[in-house]
Coordinates of C-alpha atoms in Angstrom, one line a residue:
M4 CA 0.0 0.0 0.0
T5 CA 1.2 3.5 -0.8
E6 CA 1.9 6.4 1.5
H7 CA 3.1 9.3 -0.5
Q8 CA 4.8 12.2 1.4
E9 CA 5.2 14.9 -1.2
N10 CA 6.3 18.3 0.0
H11 CA 3.9 20.2 -2.3
S12 CA 1.1 22.5 -1.2
C13 CA -1.4 20.3 -3.1
R14 CA -0.2 17.6 -5.4
V15 CA -2.7 16.7 -8.1
R16 CA -3.0 13.0 -8.9
P17 CA -4.2 11.7 -12.3
E18 CA -7.9 11.2 -12.5
R19 CA -9.4 7.7 -12.0
D20 CA -12.7 6.2 -12.9
C21 CA -13.8 6.2 -9.3
V22 CA -12.6 7.7 -6.0
V23 CA -13.6 5.7 -2.9
I24 CA -13.4 7.3 0.5
G25 CA -12.8 4.8 3.2
A26 CA -11.2 1.4 3.2
G27 CA -13.7 -0.4 5.4
P28 CA -16.0 -3.3 4.3
A29 CA -18.2 -1.0 2.2
G30 CA -15.3 0.8 0.5
L31 CA -13.2 -2.2 -0.2
T32 CA -16.1 -4.3 -1.4
A33 CA -17.1 -1.4 -3.8
A34 CA -13.5 -1.3 -5.1
L35 CA -13.4 -5.0 -5.7
E36 CA -16.8 -4.9 -7.5
L37 CA -15.6 -2.0 -9.6
S38 CA -12.5 -4.0 -10.7
K39 CA -14.7 -6.9 -11.8
L40 CA -16.8 -4.5 -13.8
G41 CA -13.7 -3.0 -15.5
H42 CA -13.4 0.3 -13.6
G43 CA -10.3 1.5 -11.9
S44 CA -10.4 3.1 -8.5
V45 CA -8.4 4.8 -5.8
I46 CA -9.2 4.2 -2.2
L47 CA -8.5 6.8 0.5
E48 CA -8.3 5.7 4.1
A49 CA -7.7 8.1 7.0
D50 CA -6.3 5.4 9.3
D51 CA -3.1 3.5 9.1
V52 CA -4.8 0.1 8.5
V53 CA -7.7 -1.0 6.4
G54 CA -11.0 -2.5 7.7
G55 CA -12.6 0.4 9.5
I56 CA -14.3 -0.8 12.6
S57 CA -13.8 -4.4 11.2
R58 CA -10.0 -4.1 11.7
T59 CA -7.8 -6.4 13.8
N60 CA -5.0 -5.0 15.9
E61 CA -1.9 -6.9 17.1
Y62 CA 0.1 -6.4 20.3
K63 CA 3.1 -8.7 20.9
G64 CA 1.5 -11.3 18.7
F65 CA -1.9 -11.1 20.5
R66 CA -4.7 -10.1 18.1
F67 CA -7.9 -8.3 19.1
D68 CA -10.8 -6.6 17.3
V69 CA -12.7 -3.4 17.7
G70 CA -15.7 -5.2 19.1
G71 CA -16.5 -8.8 18.0
H72 CA -17.5 -9.3 14.4
R73 CA -19.5 -12.3 13.6
F74 CA -19.7 -13.0 9.8
F75 CA -23.2 -14.0 9.1
T76 CA -25.5 -13.4 6.2
R77 CA -28.3 -14.8 4.2
V78 CA -27.1 -13.1 1.0
S79 CA -25.4 -15.6 -1.1
Y80 CA -23.4 -13.0 -3.0
V81 CA -21.8 -11.8 0.3
Q82 CA -21.1 -15.3 1.4
D83 CA -19.4 -16.0 -2.0
L84 CA -17.3 -12.9 -1.6
W85 CA -16.1 -13.9 1.8
R86 CA -15.1 -17.3 0.5
E87 CA -13.5 -15.8 -2.5
I88 CA -11.4 -13.5 -0.4
L89 CA -10.3 -15.9 2.4
G90 CA -10.9 -19.4 1.2
D91 CA -10.0 -22.0 3.8
E92 CA -9.0 -19.3 6.3
F93 CA -12.7 -18.6 6.9
L94 CA -13.6 -20.7 9.9
V95 CA -16.9 -21.9 11.4
R96 CA -17.0 -21.2 15.1
P97 CA -19.3 -22.1 18.0
R98 CA -21.2 -19.2 19.5
L99 CA -22.0 -18.6 23.2
S100 CA -22.8 -15.2 24.8
R101 CA -24.3 -14.4 28.2
I102 CA -25.3 -11.4 30.3
H103 CA -23.4 -10.6 33.5
Y104 CA -25.7 -9.1 36.1
R105 CA -25.3 -9.0 39.9
G106 CA -22.6 -11.7 39.8
K107 CA -24.6 -14.1 37.8
L108 CA -24.6 -15.1 34.1
F109 CA -27.8 -15.2 32.2
D110 CA -28.4 -16.9 28.8
Y111 CA -28.3 -14.6 25.8
P112 CA -30.4 -14.5 23.7
L113 CA -32.6 -14.2 26.8
R114 CA -34.7 -17.1 27.8
P115 CA -37.5 -16.0 30.1
M116 CA -37.4 -19.0 32.5
N117 CA -33.6 -18.8 32.8
A118 CA -33.9 -15.1 33.6
L119 CA -36.5 -15.6 36.2
R120 CA -34.6 -18.4 37.9
G121 CA -31.5 -16.3 38.0
L122 CA -33.2 -13.3 39.4
G123 CA -34.7 -15.1 42.4
V124 CA -38.2 -15.6 43.8
L125 CA -38.9 -12.0 45.0
E126 CA -37.4 -10.3 42.0
S127 CA -39.2 -12.7 39.6
I128 CA -42.6 -11.9 41.3
L129 CA -41.9 -8.2 40.8
V130 CA -41.0 -8.8 37.2
V131 CA -44.2 -10.7 36.5
L132 CA -46.3 -8.0 38.3
S133 CA -44.6 -5.3 36.3
Y134 CA -45.2 -7.2 33.1
L135 CA -48.9 -7.6 33.9
R136 CA -49.2 -3.9 34.6
A137 CA -47.7 -3.2 31.1
V138 CA -50.2 -5.5 29.5
V139 CA -53.1 -3.8 31.3
A140 CA -51.9 -0.2 31.0
P141 CA -49.3 0.1 28.2
F142 CA -48.0 3.4 26.7
R143 CA -50.5 4.2 24.0
R144 CA -47.9 5.9 21.9
E145 CA -44.4 4.6 21.9
R146 CA -42.3 7.7 21.8
N147 CA -38.9 6.2 22.5
F148 CA -36.9 3.0 23.1
E149 CA -37.9 2.9 26.8
H150 CA -41.6 2.9 26.0
W151 CA -41.0 0.3 23.3
V152 CA -39.3 -2.2 25.7
R153 CA -41.6 -1.5 28.7
N154 CA -44.7 -2.2 26.6
R155 CA -43.3 -5.6 25.8
F156 CA -41.6 -6.6 29.1
G157 CA -42.6 -4.3 31.8
K158 CA -40.6 -1.7 33.7
R159 CA -38.8 -4.1 36.0
L160 CA -37.3 -6.3 33.3
F161 CA -36.5 -3.2 31.3
Q162 CA -34.4 -1.9 34.2
V163 CA -32.6 -5.2 34.7
F164 CA -31.8 -6.3 31.1
F165 CA -32.1 -3.3 28.9
K166 CA -31.6 0.0 30.6
T167 CA -28.0 -0.1 32.0
Y168 CA -26.3 -1.8 29.0
T169 CA -28.2 0.3 26.4
E170 CA -27.3 3.5 28.2
K171 CA -23.7 2.4 28.5
V172 CA -23.5 1.9 24.7
W173 CA -25.2 5.1 23.7
G174 CA -24.4 7.4 26.5
I175 CA -27.9 8.9 26.6
P176 CA -31.1 7.8 28.6
C177 CA -33.3 5.2 26.9
S178 CA -36.0 7.8 26.9
E179 CA -34.0 9.8 24.4
I180 CA -33.3 6.9 22.0
G181 CA -35.5 6.7 19.0
V182 CA -37.8 3.7 18.5
E183 CA -36.1 3.2 15.1
W184 CA -33.1 1.6 16.9
A185 CA -35.3 -1.3 18.0
S186 CA -37.6 -1.5 15.0
Q187 CA -34.6 -1.7 12.6
R188 CA -33.6 -4.9 14.5
I189 CA -37.1 -6.4 14.1
K190 CA -37.8 -6.5 10.5
D191 CA -41.1 -7.3 8.7
L192 CA -39.7 -10.4 7.1
D193 CA -38.8 -11.8 10.5
L194 CA -42.5 -11.6 11.4
I195 CA -43.4 -13.4 8.2
V196 CA -41.0 -16.3 8.8
A197 CA -42.2 -16.5 12.4
L198 CA -45.9 -16.3 11.4
R199 CA -45.3 -19.2 9.0
N200 CA -43.5 -21.2 11.8
A201 CA -46.4 -20.5 14.2
L202 CA -49.1 -21.4 11.7
L203 CA -47.4 -24.1 9.5
G204 CA -44.5 -25.3 11.6
S205 CA -40.8 -24.9 10.8
V206 CA -40.0 -23.4 7.4
R207 CA -38.2 -25.9 5.2
S208 CA -36.0 -25.3 2.2
K209 CA -36.6 -27.0 -1.2
D210 CA -34.5 -30.0 -0.2
G211 CA -36.5 -30.5 2.9
E212 CA -34.0 -29.1 5.4
V213 CA -35.3 -26.8 8.2
V214 CA -34.0 -23.2 7.6
S215 CA -32.2 -22.4 10.8
S216 CA -30.7 -19.2 12.2
L217 CA -27.0 -18.7 12.9
I218 CA -27.6 -18.5 16.6
E219 CA -25.3 -21.5 17.5
E220 CA -22.4 -20.9 15.2
F221 CA -20.9 -18.2 12.9
H222 CA -18.1 -17.7 10.4
Y223 CA -14.9 -15.9 11.4
P224 CA -11.5 -15.3 9.8
R225 CA -8.7 -17.3 11.4
Y226 CA -6.8 -14.2 12.4
G227 CA -9.7 -11.8 12.9
P228 CA -11.8 -9.6 10.6
G229 CA -8.8 -7.5 9.7
Q230 CA -7.4 -10.5 7.8
M231 CA -10.5 -10.4 5.5
W232 CA -10.0 -6.8 4.6
T233 CA -6.3 -6.8 4.4
R234 CA -6.6 -9.6 1.9
C235 CA -9.3 -7.7 0.1
A236 CA -7.1 -4.7 -0.2
E237 CA -4.3 -6.8 -1.6
L238 CA -6.8 -8.2 -4.2
V239 CA -8.0 -4.8 -5.4
E240 CA -4.4 -3.6 -5.6
A241 CA -3.5 -6.6 -7.7
R242 CA -6.3 -5.6 -10.0
G243 CA -4.8 -2.1 -10.5
A244 CA -6.5 -0.1 -7.8
E245 CA -4.6 2.1 -5.4
V246 CA -5.1 2.1 -1.6
H247 CA -3.7 5.1 0.2
L248 CA -3.4 5.0 4.0
K249 CA -3.0 7.9 6.4
A250 CA -5.0 10.0 3.9
P251 CA -7.8 11.8 5.8
V252 CA -10.1 13.9 3.7
V253 CA -9.9 17.6 4.3
R254 CA -11.8 19.0 1.4
V255 CA -14.3 17.8 -1.3
G256 CA -14.4 20.2 -4.2
H257 CA -17.6 20.4 -6.3
G258 CA -19.4 22.5 -8.8
F259 CA -22.4 22.3 -11.2
R260 CA -23.9 19.4 -9.3
R261 CA -20.8 17.3 -9.6
V262 CA -17.9 16.4 -7.3
R263 CA -14.6 17.4 -8.9
E264 CA -11.9 16.3 -6.5
V265 CA -11.2 14.9 -3.0
V266 CA -8.3 16.5 -1.2
V267 CA -6.4 14.6 1.6
R268 CA -3.8 15.7 4.0
R269 CA -0.6 13.6 4.4
A270 CA 1.3 13.0 7.6
D271 CA 3.8 15.8 6.7
G272 CA 1.0 18.3 6.3
S273 CA 1.0 18.4 2.5
E274 CA -2.2 18.0 0.6
E275 CA -3.0 15.8 -2.4
S276 CA -5.9 16.1 -4.8
F277 CA -7.6 13.1 -6.3
G278 CA -10.0 13.6 -9.2
G279 CA -12.4 11.2 -10.8
E280 CA -15.6 10.6 -12.7
Q281 CA -17.5 9.0 -9.9
F282 CA -17.1 9.3 -6.1
L283 CA -18.2 6.8 -3.3
S284 CA -18.0 7.9 0.3
S285 CA -18.1 5.8 3.4
M286 CA -16.8 8.6 5.7
P287 CA -19.3 9.9 8.2
I288 CA -22.0 11.7 6.2
G289 CA -21.9 14.7 8.5
E290 CA -18.1 15.1 8.0
L291 CA -18.5 14.6 4.3
V292 CA -20.9 17.6 4.2
L293 CA -18.7 19.7 6.4
S294 CA -15.8 19.0 4.0
M295 CA -17.7 20.3 1.0
D296 CA -16.1 23.2 -0.9
P297 CA -17.9 25.5 -1.5
A298 CA -19.7 25.0 1.8
P299 CA -23.4 24.1 1.7
P300 CA -26.2 26.4 3.1
E301 CA -26.2 27.0 6.8
G302 CA -29.2 24.8 7.4
V303 CA -27.4 21.9 5.8
L304 CA -24.3 22.5 7.9
E305 CA -26.5 22.6 11.1
A306 CA -28.0 19.3 10.1
A307 CA -24.5 17.8 9.6
R308 CA -23.4 19.0 13.0
A309 CA -26.6 17.5 14.6
L310 CA -25.6 13.9 13.7
R311 CA -24.0 12.2 16.7
H312 CA -21.8 9.1 17.0
R313 CA -20.6 7.0 19.9
D314 CA -16.9 6.4 20.2
F315 CA -15.2 3.3 21.4
I316 CA -12.3 2.1 23.5
T317 CA -10.9 -1.5 23.7
V318 CA -8.7 -2.3 26.6
A319 CA -7.0 -5.6 25.7
L320 CA -5.7 -7.5 28.6
I321 CA -3.4 -10.6 28.5
V322 CA -4.3 -13.1 31.1
N323 CA -1.9 -15.8 32.2
R324 CA -4.5 -18.6 32.3
E325 CA -5.4 -21.1 29.6
H326 CA -9.1 -21.0 30.1
L327 CA -11.4 -18.3 31.6
F328 CA -14.9 -18.9 30.3
F329 CA -16.5 -20.5 27.3
D330 CA -18.3 -17.4 26.0
N331 CA -17.2 -15.5 22.9
W332 CA -18.4 -12.4 24.6
I333 CA -20.3 -11.3 27.7
Y334 CA -22.6 -8.3 28.1
I335 CA -22.0 -6.5 31.3
H336 CA -25.3 -5.1 32.7
S337 CA -23.9 -4.5 36.2
P338 CA -24.2 -0.8 36.9
D339 CA -21.2 -0.8 39.3
V340 CA -18.6 -1.1 36.5
R341 CA -18.1 1.0 33.4
V342 CA -17.1 -1.7 31.0
G343 CA -20.0 -2.6 28.7
R344 CA -18.9 -5.8 27.0
I345 CA -16.0 -8.3 27.3
Q346 CA -14.6 -10.3 24.4
N347 CA -12.7 -13.5 24.8
Y348 CA -10.7 -13.5 21.5
K349 CA -9.3 -17.0 22.0
N350 CA -12.9 -18.3 21.9
W351 CA -13.4 -16.5 18.6
S352 CA -10.4 -18.2 17.1
P353 CA -7.6 -20.1 18.9
D354 CA -5.1 -18.4 16.5
M355 CA -5.8 -15.0 17.9
V356 CA -3.3 -15.8 20.7
P357 CA 0.3 -16.8 20.1
D358 CA 0.5 -18.8 23.3
A359 CA -2.2 -21.3 24.1
A360 CA -1.4 -21.0 27.8
C361 CA -2.7 -17.4 27.8
T362 CA -6.0 -15.7 27.1
T363 CA -6.7 -12.2 25.6
L364 CA -9.7 -10.3 26.9
G365 CA -11.1 -7.2 25.3
L366 CA -12.9 -4.8 27.7
E367 CA -15.1 -2.5 25.7
Y368 CA -15.9 1.0 26.9
F369 CA -18.5 3.1 25.0
V370 CA -17.4 6.7 25.3
Q371 CA -17.6 10.1 23.8
E372 CA -14.5 11.7 22.3
G373 CA -13.2 14.2 24.8
D374 CA -14.8 12.6 27.9
D375 CA -12.8 11.4 30.9
L376 CA -12.2 7.9 29.6
W377 CA -11.3 9.0 26.1
N378 CA -8.7 11.4 27.5
A379 CA -7.4 9.1 30.2
P380 CA -3.8 7.8 29.7
D381 CA -3.4 4.2 28.6
E382 CA -1.9 3.2 31.9
E383 CA -5.1 4.4 33.8
L384 CA -7.4 2.6 31.4
I385 CA -5.4 -0.7 31.7
A386 CA -5.5 -0.3 35.5
L387 CA -9.3 0.3 35.4
G388 CA -9.7 -2.8 33.3
R389 CA -7.7 -4.9 35.7
T390 CA -9.8 -3.7 38.6
E391 CA -13.1 -4.3 36.9
I392 CA -12.2 -7.8 35.7
A393 CA -11.4 -8.7 39.3
R394 CA -14.6 -7.1 40.6
L395 CA -16.6 -9.1 38.1
E396 CA -14.7 -12.2 39.3
L397 CA -13.7 -13.2 35.7
A398 CA -10.0 -13.2 36.5
S399 CA -7.7 -12.0 39.3
E400 CA -5.5 -8.9 38.9
E401 CA -2.4 -11.0 39.5
E402 CA -3.1 -13.1 36.4
I403 CA -3.1 -10.1 34.2
T404 CA 0.4 -9.7 32.8
D405 CA 0.1 -7.0 30.2
G406 CA -2.3 -4.8 28.2
T407 CA -2.8 -2.2 25.5
V408 CA -5.5 0.3 24.5
L409 CA -7.2 1.1 21.2
R410 CA -9.5 4.1 20.6
M411 CA -11.9 4.2 17.7
R412 CA -13.8 7.4 16.7
K413 CA -17.3 7.3 15.4
A414 CA -17.9 3.6 16.0
Y415 CA -21.7 3.7 16.2
P416 CA -24.2 6.2 14.6
V417 CA -26.6 7.4 17.3
Y418 CA -30.3 7.3 16.8
D419 CA -31.4 10.2 18.9
G420 CA -34.4 12.4 18.6
A421 CA -32.7 14.8 16.1
Y422 CA -31.0 12.3 13.7
K423 CA -33.9 11.5 11.4
D424 CA -34.7 15.1 10.4
A425 CA -31.0 16.0 10.1
L426 CA -30.3 13.0 7.9
R427 CA -33.3 13.8 5.7
V428 CA -31.8 17.3 5.1
L429 CA -28.4 15.9 4.2
C430 CA -29.8 13.3 1.9
L431 CA -31.8 15.9 0.0
W432 CA -28.8 18.2 -0.4
L433 CA -26.4 15.4 -1.4
G434 CA -29.0 13.9 -3.7
E435 CA -28.4 16.9 -6.1
F436 CA -25.0 15.5 -7.0
D437 CA -24.9 13.3 -10.1
N438 CA -21.7 11.5 -9.3
L439 CA -21.6 11.0 -5.5
Q440 CA -23.0 8.0 -3.5
Q441 CA -22.9 7.4 0.2
I442 CA -22.2 3.8 1.3
G443 CA -21.5 1.9 4.5
R444 CA -22.6 2.4 8.2
N445 CA -21.2 5.8 8.7
G446 CA -21.7 6.9 5.1
Q447 CA -25.4 6.5 5.6
H448 CA -25.5 7.1 9.3
R449 CA -27.3 3.8 9.6
Y450 CA -26.8 1.0 12.1
N451 CA -26.1 -1.6 9.4
N452 CA -24.4 -4.9 9.8
Q453 CA -21.3 -5.8 7.9
D454 CA -23.1 -7.5 5.0
H455 CA -25.5 -4.6 4.7
A456 CA -22.6 -2.2 4.4
M457 CA -21.0 -4.5 1.8
M458 CA -24.1 -4.6 -0.3
T459 CA -24.3 -0.8 -0.4
G460 CA -20.8 -0.9 -1.9
V461 CA -21.8 -3.5 -4.4
F462 CA -24.8 -1.6 -5.5
A463 CA -22.9 1.7 -5.7
A464 CA -20.2 0.1 -7.9
R465 CA -22.9 -1.3 -10.2
N466 CA -24.5 2.1 -10.4
V467 CA -21.1 3.4 -11.6
A468 CA -21.3 0.7 -14.4
G469 CA -24.8 1.9 -15.4
A470 CA -27.3 0.3 -13.0
T471 CA -29.9 2.2 -11.1
H472 CA -30.0 0.6 -7.6
D473 CA -31.3 2.7 -4.7
I474 CA -28.5 2.0 -2.2
W475 CA -30.6 3.6 0.6
D476 CA -33.0 0.7 0.2
V477 CA -30.6 -1.8 1.8
N478 CA -31.8 -2.7 5.2
V479 CA -35.1 -0.7 4.8
E480 CA -37.3 -2.4 2.2
R481 CA -34.8 -5.2 1.8
D482 CA -33.8 -7.3 4.7
Y483 CA -30.7 -9.5 5.1
H484 CA -30.8 -10.4 8.8
E485 CA -29.5 -13.7 10.1
Q486 CA -33.0 -15.1 10.8
L487 CA -34.2 -14.9 7.2
K488 CA -34.3 -16.9 4.1
V489 CA -33.9 -14.2 1.5
D490 CA -35.3 -14.4 -2.0
E491 CA -32.8 -13.6 -4.6
R492 CA -33.2 -12.8 -8.2
P493 CA -30.6 -11.9 -11.0
S494 CA -30.5 -8.3 -12.2
E495 CA -28.9 -6.6 -15.1
A496 CA -26.2 -5.3 -12.8
S497 CA -25.5 -8.7 -11.4
A498 CA -25.3 -10.1 -14.9
A499 CA -22.5 -7.7 -15.6
G500 CA -20.6 -9.3 -12.8
G501 CA -20.8 -12.8 -14.0
E502 CA -24.5 -13.7 -13.5
R503 CA -24.2 -13.4 -9.8
Q504 CA -27.4 -12.9 -7.9
V505 CA -28.3 -9.9 -5.8
P506 CA -30.7 -9.9 -2.9
A507 CA -34.3 -8.9 -3.4
G508 CA -36.3 -8.5 -0.2
V509 CA -40.0 -8.4 0.4
G510 CA -41.4 -4.9 0.1
P511 CA -44.3 -3.5 2.2
E512 CA -46.9 -4.4 -0.4
E513 CA -45.8 -8.0 -0.6
L514 CA -45.5 -8.2 3.1
D515 CA -49.1 -7.0 3.5
A516 CA -50.2 -9.6 1.0
Q517 CA -48.5 -12.4 2.9
I518 CA -50.1 -11.4 6.2
E519 CA -53.4 -11.1 4.4
R520 CA -53.0 -14.7 3.1
A521 CA -52.0 -16.0 6.5
F522 CA -54.8 -14.1 8.3
G523 CA -57.6 -13.8 5.7
R524 CA -60.7 -11.7 6.7
Y525 CA -64.3 -12.4 5.7
D526 CA -66.2 -9.8 3.8
P527 CA -69.3 -9.2 5.9
V528 CA -71.4 -8.1 2.9
A529 CA -70.3 -11.0 0.8
L530 CA -70.9 -13.6 3.5
G531 CA -74.2 -12.0 4.4
A532 CA -75.3 -12.0 0.8
A533 CA -74.3 -15.6 0.4
V534 CA -76.1 -16.8 3.5
G535 CA -79.2 -14.7 2.6
I536 CA -79.3 -16.0 -1.0
V537 CA -78.8 -19.6 -0.1
G538 CA -81.3 -19.5 2.7
G539 CA -84.0 -17.4 0.9
V540 CA -83.7 -19.2 -2.4
G541 CA -83.5 -22.6 -0.8
L542 CA -86.7 -22.1 1.2
W543 CA -88.5 -20.6 -1.8
L544 CA -87.5 -23.6 -4.0
V545 CA -88.7 -26.1 -1.3
T546 CA -92.0 -24.3 -0.9
A547 CA -92.5 -24.0 -4.7
M548 CA -91.9 -27.7 -5.2
F549 CA -94.5 -28.7 -2.6
V550 CA -97.0 -26.3 -4.2
V551 CA -96.4 -27.6 -7.7
F552 CA -96.2 -31.3 -7.0
T553 CA -99.0 -31.6 -4.3
P554 CA -102.1 -33.1 -5.9
A555 CA -105.2 -30.9 -6.0
G556 CA -107.4 -31.0 -3.0
E557 CA -104.6 -32.2 -0.6
S558 CA -103.0 -30.1 2.1
V559 CA -99.7 -28.6 0.9
G560 CA -96.8 -29.7 3.1
P561 CA -98.3 -29.8 6.6
T562 CA -94.8 -30.2 8.1
L563 CA -93.5 -27.3 6.0
S564 CA -96.1 -25.1 7.6
L565 CA -94.1 -25.3 10.8
L566 CA -91.8 -22.6 9.3
G567 CA -94.6 -20.2 10.2
N568 CA -93.2 -20.4 13.7
Y569 CA -90.0 -18.7 12.5
F570 CA -91.1 -16.6 9.5
L571 CA -93.9 -14.1 10.2
G572 CA -97.0 -14.9 8.0
Y573 CA -95.5 -17.9 6.3
T574 CA -97.9 -20.5 4.8
A575 CA -97.1 -23.4 2.3
S576 CA -98.4 -21.4 -0.7
W577 CA -97.1 -19.2 -3.5
N578 CA -97.6 -16.2 -1.2
G579 CA -95.6 -17.9 1.5
A580 CA -92.8 -18.9 -0.9
F581 CA -92.2 -15.2 -1.9
L582 CA -92.6 -14.1 1.7
V583 CA -90.0 -16.6 3.0
L584 CA -87.7 -15.6 0.1
A585 CA -87.7 -12.0 1.4
E586 CA -87.6 -12.8 5.2
A587 CA -85.0 -15.6 4.9
G588 CA -82.9 -13.5 2.6
L589 CA -82.8 -10.5 4.9
G590 CA -82.4 -12.7 8.0
G591 CA -79.6 -14.7 6.4
F592 CA -77.8 -11.5 5.3
F593 CA -77.9 -10.2 8.8
A594 CA -76.7 -13.5 10.3
G595 CA -73.9 -13.8 7.8
W596 CA -72.8 -10.2 8.3
L597 CA -72.7 -10.7 12.1
L598 CA -70.8 -14.0 11.7
A599 CA -68.2 -12.4 9.5
R600 CA -67.7 -9.5 11.9
A601 CA -67.3 -11.9 14.8
I602 CA -64.7 -14.1 12.9
N603 CA -62.8 -11.0 11.8
C604 CA -62.6 -9.7 15.4
L605 CA -61.2 -13.1 16.6
V606 CA -58.7 -13.1 13.7
D607 CA -57.6 -9.5 14.5
W608 CA -57.2 -10.4 18.1
E609 CA -55.1 -13.5 17.4
L610 CA -52.9 -11.6 14.9
R611 CA -52.2 -8.8 17.4
R612 CA -51.5 -11.3 20.1
L613 CA -49.1 -13.3 17.9
L614 CA -47.3 -10.2 16.5
R615 CA -46.8 -9.0 20.1
Q616 CA -45.4 -12.3 21.1
L617 CA -43.1 -12.3 18.1
E618 CA -41.9 -8.8 18.8
R619 CA -41.0 -9.8 22.4
Q620 CA -39.1 -12.8 21.1
S621 CA -37.2 -10.7 18.6
A622 CA -36.6 -8.1 21.2
L623 CA -34.7 -10.7 23.3
N624 CA -32.1 -10.5 20.5
I625 CA -32.0 -6.7 20.5
L626 CA -28.3 -6.5 21.1
E627 CA -27.3 -8.8 18.2
G628 CA -26.7 -6.1 15.7
E629 CA -23.5 -5.0 17.5
H630 CA -21.6 -8.0 16.2
G631 CA -21.6 -7.8 12.4

């Protein structure tokens, strides 16, 4: 990889087909796809390594990640890419994660009975009473994440298993976190699959195998996620692309609705300009807008400044013990420590440690750039980590032999009350540019998983080649979560890449159609008309037949005359036939109408009950998106 250090005020580089800002999963995937489509590119990365938040760091031979990154997807194209890049170095690993609370470990994903047993009798009673209160008197309008969780679990369980950890991660009260953070994790397609399971049993594939989730195992590179993206960078360079490290963007020149150049600043203070026909950006969308030259209108600048991120610190500790616990990671819900999550990298891959007699733990602190933890010296952070590991009784301080610290800016986009309006303003303004696309988690300020970020890069690259994908649809109308069996169909863009398939999710209209098929409603008018017509015409025909075929002088249908007890004025005669036609028709219509309404009420009640149950089950996995 190249690191130019030219002593010019602003060196101008030759134009390329495409300039890609950021060498994370989205940017490198876009560059790889561009190379397959015959387009050259240059990738500009502010950091000294590739991978973005999916990087892997090394300290004295011990490897550690910026958070754990499970490689899971239901998108065959992404799975094929991972295999293409790493081959046999892409491992299948067992998964175990639990929640640490008050000195006890609870299963994760949460299992209600396990949680109640761990909490004890008194706390369990309070949890159940709190839940019943939420059922009887829920928040009628869910204004924030706290309302969303309490409506499904009650206040007590919210405080135990959701509040502390969530507020550690985001640094703001749950009452200020938008409902979108939860709803983005619980997709419509999940409900469809679950509805099918509930109504028809387990969903099976064409070959008869049950479609299972990736709860119990996941894929992982032998030497961490950074191995994947380091290898990907090597592949794109071998195909003629350039990857520039330590090249933070300081200015994006534009004019006449087109981006003209991206200017980066080198380590020696010099600047370098990269021009191109097309530009893909995975840098934080707010920073992209603030880098625009000429500057956008003040309202757009205010929106860019309104977007917030959560920063991240990993304190990696080397422990002189072969085995500590079986979990890949543990969520720390205990409020008496500041650590939010603990990774056991040896359980992700044995090759993450050079000495099998030792274990590497990653203590993850969710911080804000400039706060006390962010500004603390590394020695203080390592000492804090040693103390908190001992307090949690996961290892003793004496067993910890060494440690190091990694800080990561803008690790998570924050879904606060202001983000949606601010993002809408930025999208409208950036949408005016003909040759600029935003990709990746930070590029779209969207809490995407790794495969989602990659697909934004794939679609953007294909747009450069002439396709017309809406890359903002990824993870909105399309869904690629681990619980799903995603439909796929070839597209013109995929054909250009060797007849590969791209994902096509179920949109809102198709979703409504599937729910309608699963929970069909009766049309009251139609059922009423059917019952009325059948009843009225049937009785008219019976009466008419008796009148016609009864010999003269004999009494017409003495038994039939008993219908007079039910239909006013009825007699076994032509007058009675037409009278019963009218009365039975009207009575049948009313009875059918009432029956349809009653059935529909029961169906609606059952659908609401089932959807609520499925939402609660999905909410038990609400933390899953932080590993992807």
